[in-house]
Amino acid sequence: MMAKNKEPRPPSYAVSVVGLSGTEKDKGNCGVGKSCLCNRFVRSKADEYYPEHTSVLSTIDFGGRVVNNDHFLYWGDVTQSGEDGIECRIHVIEQTEFIDDQTFLPHRSTNLQPYIKRAAASKLQSAEKLMYICTDQLGLEQDFEQKQMPEGKLSIDGFLLCIDVSQGCNRKFDDQLKFVNNLYIQLSKSKKPIIIAATKCDECVDHYLREVQAFASNKKNLVVVETSARFNVNVETCFTALVQMMDKTRGKPKIIPYLDAYKTQRQLVVTATDKFEKLVQTVRDYHATWKTVSNKLKNHPDYEEYINLEGTKKAKNTFSKHIEQLKQEHIRKRKEEYINALPRALNTLLSNLDEIEHLSWSEALKLIEKRPDFQSCFVVLEKTPWDETDHIDKVNDRRIPFDLLTTLEAEKVYQNHVQHLISEKRRVEMKEKFKKTLEKIQFISPGQPWEEVICFVMEDEAFKYITDADSKEVYGRHQREIVEKAKEEFQEMLFEHSELFYDLDLNATPSSDKMSEIHAVLSEEPRYKALQKLAPDRESLLLKHIGFVYHPTKETCLSGQNCMDIKVEQLLANSLLQLDHGRSNLYHDSANIDKVNLFILGKDGLAQELANEIRTQSTDDEYALDGKIYELDLRPVDAKSPYLLTQLWTSTFKPHGCFCVFNSIESLNFIGECIAKIRAEASQIRRDKYMANLPFTLILANQRDSVSKNLPILRHQGQQLANKLQCPFVDVPAGTYPRKFNETQIKQALRGVLEAVKHHFDVVSPVPTIKDLSEADLRIVMCAMCGDPFSVDLILSPFLDSHSCSAAQAGQNNSLMLDKIIGEKRRRIQITILSYHSSIGVRKDELVHGYILVYSAKRKASMGMLRAFLSEVQDTIPVQLVAVTDSQADFFENEAIKELMTEGEHIATEITAKFTALYSLSQYHRQTEVFTLFFSDVLEKKNMIESSYMSDSTRETTHTSEDVFSRSPRGSSLDYNYPDSEDDAEGPPPYSPIGDDVRLLPTPSDRSKYRLDLEGNEYPIHSTPLNCHDHERNHKVPPPIKPKPLVPRTNVKKLDPNLLKTIEAGIGKNPRKQPSRMPAAPPEDIDQSDNYAEPIDTIFKHKAFDDIYAVPDDSQNRVIKVRNSIVINAQGDEENGFSDRMSKSHGERRPSKYKYKSKTLFSKAKSYYRRTHSDASDDEAFTTSKTKRKGRHRGSEEDPLLSPVETWKGGIDNPAITSDQELDDKKMKKKTHKGKEDKKKKKAKAFNPPIRRNWESNYFGMPLQDLVTLEKPIPLFVEKCVQFIEDTGLCTEGLYRVSGNKTDQDNIQKQFDQDHDISLESMEVTVNAVAGALKAFFADLPDPLIPYSLHQELLETSKILDRTERLHELKEIVKKFHPVNYDVFKYVITHLNRVSQQYKTNFMTADNLSICFWPTLMRPDFENREFLSTTKIHQSVIETFIQQCQFFFYNGEIVETPNPVACQPPPSNTVQMVEPMVPLQLPPPLQPQLIQPQLPADPLGII
């Protein structure tokens, strides 16, 4: 009996779990679930549950301590608490039958009874038997918990009979039930409690379960518990119920059906799972590991509960899923970032819609890879796909993995990108369209609010398309533009009215009256009214302008960085520094030169002959000259060599000079062309100042066979070219020599090279003994207006391009020095380039010998500023007016330019000033000789100018403004001698500097009318241009040298017939007009040797007195008789620049201002006064000039000075007003063939490039190759048009010349775009519309039908004089066409040939057709001056193709045309130093005084 002081031990029960057992034959291939039921009850934690338990064991495992040679297993014990709190211990025994894995028969055991009897045993004994855990325990008992069965024996208290109600494993349920029934009978004999456990109810077969329940109901007190060991359902219930049956004191457990119990269990699991998942979701790093996380969570109750219910494996799987989700979420976010960044990358790499609009995504990918910015936007990974690489962790690398672009999402982004570009393009187009709509609305004024305009654009298509924000943005931009434009125009207007502002002294303050006057004048201007709604801004601009006018500095210049002073300083700083540095390098140590490098240029072996002659006279390449030995390095070069330029430019050979040898007119012309090419290559292409200034020497080779015939002509032509090139000419010495070259010639040529090198060296490093080069003989100020539309280097190039240009004194940043031969001596001229606003102070306070006033012929303000400045200049100071524009054609095509140039020339005529024009497209005017005559005039008047300056009592003694010049006024200056040469005595060149085809030698009497400047060019002495047709014009400035009597005009008719024939041919082929170089023939009744007085009444005239003449500037200082020399003027002639008496010399006349000498200047200034003072007397001004029409001033009877006998009518209309070589075809033809002029002009308009389409097309504008196939080599549209024209309109008058309706032309192309099979006949359009559409088709091609690459060949071939040879060469060129172009060109020319065959009815000859079609077929650039010079040649080429169609394309014979010369080009000039011009016709009559009547017929046929 147990002691009282000890607590009672909890009762202990032993439960035996039994059921179907045995071999596979008996039980099937799986058990009934006894082991799983025991496992789940004893070890309920999920990690301790093993679903697989085997009964097939080896002999060793069967004999181990766990099985211990028994057919039962000890599962251990479980301590269980009942509802009443009483604990009990339950020992679990499983009765089974182990099968030998060898024999597959039951193992032999100590108990040999069958399973039914053995399972019903109530006493079990097995010494040291260990507790069974799992199958893996067998043989490895030491690795598992070792617990022995208590005392080695147990007494069974109850039985748990297991019946498998699942489908079973290869066994019949009835057999199992029979087995159970037999087993139950044996168990019942023991009188122990029995409970039936229906196992595997999770796989239950319903009728099996019902049979079990029926079986139990037939037995007395037999309970059935529905269990599932897998899901732990009712496992504990069945054991608890059995214990209650064994201990009646315990409460009877409630037996719950499986489904209800399962739901309860699953709810418990779900709750635990939710809690665990929430716990797991606290982990946010997908790099976390299960080991780390489980260690952190192992003490958490939710974690432990889930582990117990579901096990570690499921917990780990849940964790792994969560980590995978985190990773996929990270990848998704990265992918989303990449996809979002892709549009930006595409905008960077594929921003051109035209390039990608029709590309597929795969094609676009290839294009992306070729972009230079590819690596900055994308990364190509070694391993793919990108989301399985470590690139997903590189958060700082924003580059997109390139393999991501192969996804559908990326392709969709690309498609959206293309659509966005299309829509954006459309939006931009509509915004621009709306902008143009606004531009068309005239009443929109600067400052007008949007609300006042919106009602007028409500129905506009573009306005409806764009958003409100866009429309406001466009209107704001439009307002800014028109406001800015209005302000610019207002500022320009202020400059145009410069006379209104520049009538006060500097640093003055405008009075209220002056301001009222300004407003009164400006208020009449539309540009003033345009800023009505921005009155404060307008007033601010006006005050700012006035402030600048009265206090001008380059810092406050209204043009900002475009201020002329700033740009001049920058240009001179760079150009003069490079110029001086280049010279110092080129000619360093030139004074001690002992080796001379020479190029020898000649044709047909002449260069080699001269080199051989020099070597003959040398000893080991050493040549003795003037007592010094020079080493000579000779490089003879054949002028015809195609490698001429390559041979000249070598890094190892720097020539000191070049000998150019000739022996015929042909070789001389060839030499001239070569020198022109060399200089152009050096100055324009290579920028090589060394070669640009290379000294050339012309050497005439002796002609032994024909001395008496052509030597004088060769001498004249050689001398002329030498003068033009500014180089020495070495003539054949007097006498007869057996050789071509003489030692005297070679020495003279070498001396010339050495002197040229020495001269360049002296310019850089002058000899100190010569006069101080900082002292200037002449001080010239060049004025230009800030903001004029031309480059500064254009007006400075005549100085900077000269080899005699150098820098001025230090500190004079806007000045340069020129060494110029004027008269017979070299002079130093200081040129100071200033803006007009900076020149005002100079005009008032500095000694200036002359002004060069530059203005833009494109800008009225520029002329206004010139007038304002010139008005206050003293009339003793010579002035040169310079008009600047692009080309001479501007004068004839632009009325505004014509008017300004006319006004400038008119003012120059009024004040007896020089006038010229500079053209930006001409190289000729970039030479210093443009101003040679002006410099000569200034030098002649120098003493008078300085005397006037020194004696001006009104000049202030002190001046605080910045000195522009170094002050050293001198009455006379020292001159250093310039060595005279033989050429000084030569006559002027026998042809004009631009190389006319008519080359005639002047008579000695003509030479006095020309001056030869330093550059060797001739100029007429007259300062202003002459009209070739007006021989009675009285020039105001007579020539300084008394001219010799002219040869009577009648002698002209006695010219040699051959010469006249040549002249006429020259005029017809390539005529030139240069009246500026030809003095007009004087009236026959006037002796030109007399000097003419200047009529004073042209400026101011009273009826009470006779005509009064002023004293002219007579270079010979002769006294000239003047009728009525005493002038009586009660009104005060002092104001108009005349003293009360007229002296007999210029020096005694008091200086006045130019505004009193020019009616234009004076009337312009007075017009402002009359506007604000209506009661002003007319006597205060000059007689009002007549109305100007089309840029011309009409003459008046009261004003013979301004309009002398209608000479002004020619005036500036004559393009020869300048020294330029450019001539305009339209003006020349107007004077000779006025009837044909209008037709020519109309034809010329057709040459303009066609207007492009305003709609998109997939056909028009495409390359020709895309529109044809091998089967159909002609584009379908061309074929349809030609067929239509030939069927319906081949005889239409003016076909291809008369323009068709533009709308119809567009409709034809648009309809064809939509339907290529459309019939033109059904459209009811005219033939001219179809013809226009056909021409538009060729005009829209990306490249012209005749390739640009062949234009030059066509041009060169057209110069071949022999017609047959020329046609065959053209035929060979046509064969070089691309096959597609050839077929189409052949088709078109054949069609045009058919059209020309109907010329009697359609009036379209081959010539007319070529005029209409050549620009379409060749696509010229009319802004290119090279095309302008060859238009007639190109047209003649197309005409030849049309005429000779059968010969070129069908192997026919050459057709005889009525005018075969028409295809021939004009002969090229011998020496063309400027760009070639369009061939123009000279107007009759030809100047007869330039022709030498005694000249015999040309024996060589060169003229």
JSON list of C-alpha atoms in Angstrom, two decimals, residues 252 466 696 893 1165:
[
{"chain": "A", "resi": 252, "resn": "LYS", "atom": "CA", "xyz": [-17.01, 10.11, -21.66]},
{"chain": "A", "resi": 466, "resn": "ILE", "atom": "CA", "xyz": [-4.35, 71.95, -80.12]},
{"chain": "A", "resi": 696, "resn": "PHE", "atom": "CA", "xyz": [55.83, 85.49, -110.10]},
{"chain": "A", "resi": 893, "resn": "GLU", "atom": "CA", "xyz": [15.96, 92.51, -109.19]},
{"chain": "A", "resi": 1165, "resn": "ALA", "atom": "CA", "xyz": [17.52, 117.89, -93.51]}
]
